[in-house]
PDB file of C-alpha atoms in Angstrom:
ATOM      1  CA  GLU S   1     -14.052   8.803   9.591  1.00  0.00           C
ATOM      2  CA  PRO S   2     -13.563   9.915   5.339  1.00  0.00           C
ATOM      3  CA  GLU S   3     -12.744   6.447   4.158  1.00  0.00           C
ATOM      4  CA  VAL S   4     -11.985   5.192   0.797  1.00  0.00           C
ATOM      5  CA  THR S   5     -14.377   1.882  -0.255  1.00  0.00           C
ATOM      6  CA  GLN S   6     -14.106  -0.911  -2.888  1.00  0.00           C
ATOM      7  CA  THR S   7     -16.847  -2.862  -4.655  1.00  0.00           C
ATOM      8  CA  PRO S   8     -16.596  -6.407  -4.423  1.00  0.00           C
ATOM      9  CA  SER S   9     -14.594  -7.205  -1.027  1.00  0.00           C
ATOM     10  CA  HIS S  10     -13.959 -10.842  -3.838  1.00  0.00           C
ATOM     11  CA  GLN S  11     -14.866 -10.851  -7.059  1.00  0.00           C
ATOM     12  CA  VAL S  12     -14.464 -14.722  -8.819  1.00  0.00           C
ATOM     13  CA  THR S  13     -14.049 -14.681 -12.629  1.00  0.00           C
ATOM     14  CA  GLN S  14     -13.061 -17.143 -15.774  1.00  0.00           C
ATOM     15  CA  MET S  15      -9.902 -16.689 -18.013  1.00  0.00           C
ATOM     16  CA  GLY S  16     -10.582 -14.485 -20.568  1.00  0.00           C
ATOM     17  CA  GLN S  17     -13.645 -12.698 -19.270  1.00  0.00           C
ATOM     18  CA  GLU S  18     -13.867  -8.879 -18.140  1.00  0.00           C
ATOM     19  CA  VAL S  19     -13.907  -7.612 -14.610  1.00  0.00           C
ATOM     20  CA  ILE S  20     -14.186  -3.921 -12.945  1.00  0.00           C
ATOM     21  CA  LEU S  21     -12.923  -2.749  -9.845  1.00  0.00           C
ATOM     22  CA  ARG S  22     -14.475  -0.328  -8.249  1.00  0.00           C
ATOM     23  CA  CYS S  23     -13.499   2.196  -5.336  1.00  0.00           C
ATOM     24  CA  VAL S  24     -14.418   5.169  -3.801  1.00  0.00           C
ATOM     25  CA  PRO S  25     -12.667   7.497  -3.466  1.00  0.00           C
ATOM     26  CA  ILE S  26     -12.130  10.237  -0.336  1.00  0.00           C
ATOM     27  CA  SER S  27     -14.341  13.156  -1.578  1.00  0.00           C
ATOM     28  CA  ASN S  28     -11.892  16.591  -1.279  1.00  0.00           C
ATOM     29  CA  HIS S  29      -8.627  13.385  -2.504  1.00  0.00           C
ATOM     30  CA  LEU S  30      -6.891  14.585  -5.992  1.00  0.00           C
ATOM     31  CA  TYR S  31      -5.009  11.244  -6.297  1.00  0.00           C
ATOM     32  CA  PHE S  32      -5.853   8.258  -7.154  1.00  0.00           C
ATOM     33  CA  TYR S  33      -4.067   4.966  -7.053  1.00  0.00           C
ATOM     34  CA  TRP S  34      -4.245   1.272  -7.427  1.00  0.00           C
ATOM     35  CA  TYR S  35      -1.517  -1.106  -5.978  1.00  0.00           C
ATOM     36  CA  ARG S  36      -1.686  -4.851  -6.519  1.00  0.00           C
ATOM     37  CA  GLN S  37      -0.567  -7.968  -4.315  1.00  0.00           C
ATOM     38  CA  ILE S  38      -0.527 -11.830  -4.903  1.00  0.00           C
ATOM     39  CA  LEU S  39      -0.927 -13.628  -2.727  1.00  0.00           C
ATOM     40  CA  GLY S  40       2.881 -14.837  -0.699  1.00  0.00           C
ATOM     41  CA  GLN S  41       4.184 -11.518  -2.958  1.00  0.00           C
ATOM     42  CA  LYS S  42       4.637  -7.325  -2.622  1.00  0.00           C
ATOM     43  CA  VAL S  43       2.157  -5.095  -2.910  1.00  0.00           C
ATOM     44  CA  GLU S  44       2.875  -3.236  -6.841  1.00  0.00           C
ATOM     45  CA  PHE S  45       2.008  -0.224  -7.563  1.00  0.00           C
ATOM     46  CA  LEU S  46      -0.160  -0.494 -11.062  1.00  0.00           C
ATOM     47  CA  VAL S  47      -0.591   3.387 -11.263  1.00  0.00           C
ATOM     48  CA  SER S  48      -1.891   7.096 -10.318  1.00  0.00           C
ATOM     49  CA  PHE S  49      -4.580   9.305 -11.801  1.00  0.00           C
ATOM     50  CA  TYR S  50      -4.542  12.659 -11.619  1.00  0.00           C
ATOM     51  CA  ASN S  51      -6.572  15.631 -13.273  1.00  0.00           C
ATOM     52  CA  ASN S  52      -8.396  12.755 -15.058  1.00  0.00           C
ATOM     53  CA  GLU S  53      -5.657  11.075 -16.812  1.00  0.00           C
ATOM     54  CA  ILE S  54      -2.907   8.890 -16.237  1.00  0.00           C
ATOM     55  CA  SER S  55       0.369  10.239 -14.150  1.00  0.00           C
ATOM     56  CA  GLU S  56       2.468   7.496 -13.910  1.00  0.00           C
ATOM     57  CA  LYS S  57       1.945   3.451 -14.703  1.00  0.00           C
ATOM     58  CA  SER S  58       3.980   0.416 -13.761  1.00  0.00           C
ATOM     59  CA  GLU S  59       5.517  -2.359 -16.622  1.00  0.00           C
ATOM     60  CA  ILE S  60       2.645  -4.515 -15.354  1.00  0.00           C
ATOM     61  CA  PHE S  61      -0.456  -1.980 -16.265  1.00  0.00           C
ATOM     62  CA  ASP S  62      -0.061  -2.776 -19.633  1.00  0.00           C
ATOM     63  CA  ASP S  63      -2.758  -2.983 -22.680  1.00  0.00           C
ATOM     64  CA  GLN S  64      -5.367  -4.950 -21.050  1.00  0.00           C
ATOM     65  CA  PHE S  65      -5.442  -2.200 -18.518  1.00  0.00           C
ATOM     66  CA  SER S  66      -7.647   0.804 -17.920  1.00  0.00           C
ATOM     67  CA  VAL S  67      -8.559   3.037 -15.043  1.00  0.00           C
ATOM     68  CA  GLU S  68     -11.454   5.907 -15.235  1.00  0.00           C
ATOM     69  CA  ARG S  69     -12.827   8.531 -13.226  1.00  0.00           C
ATOM     70  CA  PRO S  70     -16.387   7.838 -14.647  1.00  0.00           C
ATOM     71  CA  ASP S  71     -18.173  10.736 -12.514  1.00  0.00           C
ATOM     72  CA  GLY S  72     -17.077  12.657  -9.720  1.00  0.00           C
ATOM     73  CA  SER S  73     -16.775   9.791  -6.967  1.00  0.00           C
ATOM     74  CA  ASN S  74     -16.046   6.707  -8.635  1.00  0.00           C
ATOM     75  CA  PHE S  75     -13.036   5.573  -9.607  1.00  0.00           C
ATOM     76  CA  THR S  76     -12.219   2.229 -12.041  1.00  0.00           C
ATOM     77  CA  LEU S  77      -9.920  -0.554 -12.903  1.00  0.00           C
ATOM     78  CA  LYS S  78     -11.167  -3.012 -15.592  1.00  0.00           C
ATOM     79  CA  ILE S  79      -8.916  -5.769 -16.856  1.00  0.00           C
ATOM     80  CA  ARG S  80     -10.333  -6.411 -20.463  1.00  0.00           C
ATOM     81  CA  SER S  81      -8.769 -10.049 -20.730  1.00  0.00           C
ATOM     82  CA  THR S  82      -8.126 -11.234 -17.658  1.00  0.00           C
ATOM     83  CA  LYS S  83      -4.821 -14.302 -17.072  1.00  0.00           C
ATOM     84  CA  LEU S  84      -4.499 -16.344 -14.251  1.00  0.00           C
ATOM     85  CA  GLU S  85      -1.703 -14.406 -12.970  1.00  0.00           C
ATOM     86  CA  ASP S  86      -3.709 -11.209 -13.135  1.00  0.00           C
ATOM     87  CA  SER S  87      -4.859 -12.926  -9.780  1.00  0.00           C
ATOM     88  CA  ALA S  88      -4.385 -11.160  -6.575  1.00  0.00           C
ATOM     89  CA  MET S  89      -5.818  -8.633  -4.033  1.00  0.00           C
ATOM     90  CA  TYR S  90      -6.204  -4.597  -5.515  1.00  0.00           C
ATOM     91  CA  PHE S  91      -5.642  -1.835  -3.164  1.00  0.00           C
ATOM     92  CA  CYS S  92      -7.773   1.736  -4.504  1.00  0.00           C
ATOM     93  CA  ALA S  93      -6.006   4.362  -2.472  1.00  0.00           C
ATOM     94  CA  SER S  94      -6.290   8.356  -2.508  1.00  0.00           C
ATOM     95  CA  SER S  95      -4.411  11.246  -1.419  1.00  0.00           C
ATOM     96  CA  LEU S  96      -5.075  14.920  -1.270  1.00  0.00           C
ATOM     97  CA  LEU S  97      -1.858  15.945  -3.427  1.00  0.00           C
ATOM     98  CA  GLY S  98       1.504  14.114  -4.601  1.00  0.00           C
ATOM     99  CA  GLY S  99       4.504  15.320  -5.541  1.00  0.00           C
ATOM    100  CA  GLY S 100       6.292  15.531  -2.073  1.00  0.00           C
ATOM    101  CA  SER S 101       3.817  17.434   0.264  1.00  0.00           C
ATOM    102  CA  SER S 102       3.315  17.232   3.661  1.00  0.00           C
ATOM    103  CA  TYR S 103      -0.819  16.282   2.589  1.00  0.00           C
ATOM    104  CA  ASN S 104       0.571  13.515  -0.159  1.00  0.00           C
ATOM    105  CA  GLU S 105      -0.009  10.484   3.061  1.00  0.00           C
ATOM    106  CA  GLN S 106      -2.164   7.650   0.505  1.00  0.00           C
ATOM    107  CA  PHE S 107      -5.141   6.083   2.062  1.00  0.00           C
ATOM    108  CA  PHE S 108      -6.356   3.105   1.647  1.00  0.00           C
ATOM    109  CA  GLY S 109      -9.419   0.898   0.678  1.00  0.00           C
ATOM    110  CA  PRO S 110      -9.885  -2.814   1.864  1.00  0.00           C
ATOM    111  CA  GLY S 111      -9.283  -4.396  -1.277  1.00  0.00           C
ATOM    112  CA  THR S 112     -10.434  -6.429  -3.715  1.00  0.00           C
ATOM    113  CA  ARG S 113      -9.738 -10.001  -3.897  1.00  0.00           C
ATOM    114  CA  LEU S 114      -9.830 -11.224  -7.605  1.00  0.00           C
ATOM    115  CA  THR S 115      -9.935 -14.842  -8.269  1.00  0.00           C
ATOM    116  CA  VAL S 116      -8.793 -16.040 -11.779  1.00  0.00           C
ATOM    117  CA  LEU S 117     -10.127 -19.384 -12.726  1.00  0.00           C
TER     118      LEU S 117
ATOM    119  CA  GLY R   1      16.257   0.073  -9.092  1.00  0.00           C
ATOM    120  CA  ASP R   2      14.150   1.309  -5.357  1.00  0.00           C
ATOM    121  CA  SER R   3      13.470  -1.418  -3.197  1.00  0.00           C
ATOM    122  CA  VAL R   4      12.341  -2.441   0.621  1.00  0.00           C
ATOM    123  CA  THR R   5      13.211  -6.193   2.113  1.00  0.00           C
ATOM    124  CA  GLN R   6      11.771  -7.020   5.708  1.00  0.00           C
ATOM    125  CA  MET R   7      11.969  -9.192   7.684  1.00  0.00           C
ATOM    126  CA  GLU R   8       9.248 -12.564   6.629  1.00  0.00           C
ATOM    127  CA  GLY R   9       6.820 -13.707   8.882  1.00  0.00           C
ATOM    128  CA  PRO R  10       5.163 -14.977  10.965  1.00  0.00           C
ATOM    129  CA  VAL R  11       5.741 -13.383  14.367  1.00  0.00           C
ATOM    130  CA  THR R  12       4.238 -14.951  17.253  1.00  0.00           C
ATOM    131  CA  LEU R  13       4.756 -12.537  21.199  1.00  0.00           C
ATOM    132  CA  SER R  14       3.152 -12.793  23.880  1.00  0.00           C
ATOM    133  CA  GLU R  15       1.637 -10.334  25.002  1.00  0.00           C
ATOM    134  CA  GLU R  16       3.986  -7.477  26.263  1.00  0.00           C
ATOM    135  CA  ALA R  17       6.599  -8.488  24.380  1.00  0.00           C
ATOM    136  CA  PHE R  18       9.222  -6.447  22.722  1.00  0.00           C
ATOM    137  CA  LEU R  19       8.382  -6.511  19.304  1.00  0.00           C
ATOM    138  CA  THR R  20      11.341  -5.412  15.905  1.00  0.00           C
ATOM    139  CA  ILE R  21      10.433  -5.342  12.309  1.00  0.00           C
ATOM    140  CA  ASN R  22      13.676  -5.209  10.301  1.00  0.00           C
ATOM    141  CA  CYS R  23      13.424  -3.090   7.305  1.00  0.00           C
ATOM    142  CA  THR R  24      15.949  -2.129   5.142  1.00  0.00           C
ATOM    143  CA  TYR R  25      15.763   0.083   1.479  1.00  0.00           C
ATOM    144  CA  THR R  26      17.954   0.328  -1.342  1.00  0.00           C
ATOM    145  CA  ALA R  27      16.331   4.127  -3.034  1.00  0.00           C
ATOM    146  CA  THR R  28      18.498   6.368  -5.531  1.00  0.00           C
ATOM    147  CA  GLY R  29      18.262   9.481  -3.495  1.00  0.00           C
ATOM    148  CA  TYR R  30      16.193  10.087  -0.326  1.00  0.00           C
ATOM    149  CA  PRO R  31      13.125   8.736   0.051  1.00  0.00           C
ATOM    150  CA  SER R  32      10.081   8.686   2.455  1.00  0.00           C
ATOM    151  CA  LEU R  33      10.018   6.229   4.561  1.00  0.00           C
ATOM    152  CA  PHE R  34       6.428   4.228   5.594  1.00  0.00           C
ATOM    153  CA  TRP R  35       5.138   1.646   8.164  1.00  0.00           C
ATOM    154  CA  TYR R  36       1.457   0.638   7.097  1.00  0.00           C
ATOM    155  CA  VAL R  37      -0.411  -1.650   9.128  1.00  0.00           C
ATOM    156  CA  GLN R  38      -3.070  -4.073   7.930  1.00  0.00           C
ATOM    157  CA  TYR R  39      -5.771  -5.288  10.309  1.00  0.00           C
ATOM    158  CA  PRO R  40      -7.662  -8.631   9.399  1.00  0.00           C
ATOM    159  CA  GLY R  41     -10.222  -7.494   7.046  1.00  0.00           C
ATOM    160  CA  GLU R  42      -9.155  -3.852   6.577  1.00  0.00           C
ATOM    161  CA  GLY R  43      -7.527  -1.335   4.427  1.00  0.00           C
ATOM    162  CA  LEU R  44      -3.603  -0.314   4.942  1.00  0.00           C
ATOM    163  CA  GLN R  45      -3.252   2.301   7.575  1.00  0.00           C
ATOM    164  CA  LEU R  46      -0.564   4.414   8.392  1.00  0.00           C
ATOM    165  CA  LEU R  47       1.396   2.961  10.563  1.00  0.00           C
ATOM    166  CA  LEU R  48       4.062   6.423  11.206  1.00  0.00           C
ATOM    167  CA  LYS R  49       6.634   8.063   9.079  1.00  0.00           C
ATOM    168  CA  ALA R  50       9.780   9.466   8.528  1.00  0.00           C
ATOM    169  CA  THR R  51      11.103  12.100   5.581  1.00  0.00           C
ATOM    170  CA  LYS R  52      14.608  12.418   6.705  1.00  0.00           C
ATOM    171  CA  ALA R  53      17.362  11.384   8.204  1.00  0.00           C
ATOM    172  CA  ASP R  54      17.574  10.609  12.237  1.00  0.00           C
ATOM    173  CA  ASP R  55      13.723  12.129  12.026  1.00  0.00           C
ATOM    174  CA  LYS R  56      12.278   9.322  14.545  1.00  0.00           C
ATOM    175  CA  GLY R  57       8.297   8.092  13.756  1.00  0.00           C
ATOM    176  CA  SER R  58       6.042   6.939  16.713  1.00  0.00           C
ATOM    177  CA  ASN R  59       2.401   6.702  16.394  1.00  0.00           C
ATOM    178  CA  LYS R  60       0.282   4.159  18.821  1.00  0.00           C
ATOM    179  CA  GLY R  61       3.283   2.625  20.880  1.00  0.00           C
ATOM    180  CA  PHE R  62       5.552   2.358  17.930  1.00  0.00           C
ATOM    181  CA  GLU R  63       9.065   3.963  16.413  1.00  0.00           C
ATOM    182  CA  ALA R  64      10.884   3.505  13.679  1.00  0.00           C
ATOM    183  CA  THR R  65      13.460   5.844  13.313  1.00  0.00           C
ATOM    184  CA  TYR R  66      14.778   6.810   9.940  1.00  0.00           C
ATOM    185  CA  ARG R  67      18.921   5.768   9.353  1.00  0.00           C
ATOM    186  CA  LYS R  68      20.673   6.792   6.752  1.00  0.00           C
ATOM    187  CA  GLU R  69      24.184   5.218   7.416  1.00  0.00           C
ATOM    188  CA  THR R  70      21.859   2.112   7.489  1.00  0.00           C
ATOM    189  CA  THR R  71      19.427   2.584   5.489  1.00  0.00           C
ATOM    190  CA  SER R  72      16.591   1.297   7.452  1.00  0.00           C
ATOM    191  CA  PHE R  73      13.692   1.983   9.618  1.00  0.00           C
ATOM    192  CA  HIS R  74      13.053  -0.956  11.396  1.00  0.00           C
ATOM    193  CA  LEU R  75       9.801  -1.020  13.926  1.00  0.00           C
ATOM    194  CA  GLU R  76       9.305  -0.794  17.507  1.00  0.00           C
ATOM    195  CA  LYS R  77       7.395  -1.751  20.441  1.00  0.00           C
ATOM    196  CA  GLY R  78       8.448  -1.668  23.967  1.00  0.00           C
ATOM    197  CA  SER R  79       5.082  -4.037  24.932  1.00  0.00           C
ATOM    198  CA  VAL R  80       2.719  -5.492  22.575  1.00  0.00           C
ATOM    199  CA  GLN R  81      -0.947  -6.107  22.786  1.00  0.00           C
ATOM    200  CA  VAL R  82      -3.378  -8.420  21.519  1.00  0.00           C
ATOM    201  CA  SER R  83      -5.143  -5.755  19.412  1.00  0.00           C
ATOM    202  CA  ASP R  84      -1.476  -5.017  17.627  1.00  0.00           C
ATOM    203  CA  SER R  85      -2.012  -8.122  15.567  1.00  0.00           C
ATOM    204  CA  ALA R  86      -1.428  -7.370  12.099  1.00  0.00           C
ATOM    205  CA  VAL R  87       0.132  -7.832   8.995  1.00  0.00           C
ATOM    206  CA  TYR R  88       2.656  -4.467   8.855  1.00  0.00           C
ATOM    207  CA  PHE R  89       4.270  -3.400   5.534  1.00  0.00           C
ATOM    208  CA  CYS R  90       7.510  -0.721   5.642  1.00  0.00           C
ATOM    209  CA  ALA R  91       7.649   1.256   2.294  1.00  0.00           C
ATOM    210  CA  LEU R  92       9.781   3.913   0.644  1.00  0.00           C
ATOM    211  CA  ILE R  93       8.120   7.120  -1.609  1.00  0.00           C
ATOM    212  CA  LEU R  94       9.640   7.522  -4.946  1.00  0.00           C
ATOM    213  CA  THR R  95       8.659  10.990  -5.911  1.00  0.00           C
ATOM    214  CA  GLN R  96       9.308  11.386 -10.216  1.00  0.00           C
ATOM    215  CA  GLY R  97       7.446  14.318 -11.989  1.00  0.00           C
ATOM    216  CA  GLY R  98       5.180  15.085  -9.628  1.00  0.00           C
ATOM    217  CA  SER R  99       3.682  11.593  -8.594  1.00  0.00           C
ATOM    218  CA  GLU R 100       4.022   8.832  -6.222  1.00  0.00           C
ATOM    219  CA  LYS R 101       4.122   6.008  -6.109  1.00  0.00           C
ATOM    220  CA  LEU R 102       5.013   3.613  -2.754  1.00  0.00           C
ATOM    221  CA  VAL R 103       7.203   0.575  -2.679  1.00  0.00           C
ATOM    222  CA  PHE R 104       6.361  -1.532  -0.106  1.00  0.00           C
ATOM    223  CA  GLY R 105       8.012  -5.043   1.707  1.00  0.00           C
ATOM    224  CA  LYS R 106       6.470  -8.235   1.190  1.00  0.00           C
ATOM    225  CA  GLY R 107       4.827  -7.239   4.899  1.00  0.00           C
ATOM    226  CA  THR R 108       4.656  -9.292   8.311  1.00  0.00           C
ATOM    227  CA  LYS R 109       2.624 -10.928   9.858  1.00  0.00           C
ATOM    228  CA  LEU R 110       2.828 -10.269  13.766  1.00  0.00           C
ATOM    229  CA  THR R 111      -0.026 -12.714  16.044  1.00  0.00           C
ATOM    230  CA  VAL R 112       0.006 -11.858  19.480  1.00  0.00           C
ATOM    231  CA  ASN R 113      -1.487 -14.050  21.881  1.00  0.00           C
ATOM    232  CA  PRO R 114      -2.269 -13.463  25.661  1.00  0.00           C
TER     233      PRO R 114
END
């Protein structure tokens, strides 16, 4: 069964360093998403991506964050200069369609745990 | 703004016990409602959904009914198993301009003991 994969499963970095979190969405999906969950808090939407551009982003997704689909399979989240408060579990998701379609189920990866020291 | 509030955990039950996890929402308009489940070491999986008032979503013995009058979507199962131990997330979808983002509750950790 197709699944979303994410690497690495755990990333430890020093404050101020750049990190890139990687995701491989399901191959025929067109919409891609990043969410994060700070320990003990809610899963929060960060950004959605369609047709090689950001379609929606939250207020959390500031200039320190960027997303890219560098080739036909990967979808990456970059944090330019990490802060302590960026420590969280980051989930990637993909869906076949969006915008109210009945085929809009979002399929999630297992997450990357980011720890900023 | 739009939000989801669900029962704080953790919840610990014995096998074959009845499960209820409460979920209420605040939303402008009429969202679609979901329950996602996360088993240890895995990603979030869609458990069930309901797209309009009075719809009942069901899967793997779990059920939830979309109640517009009480803005609720409580998750129930008549007889839980050890394999149901997981974290359960209630969520709603907002549709804005063709893109959809999920709004989640905090999650409720369920442990079922044999």
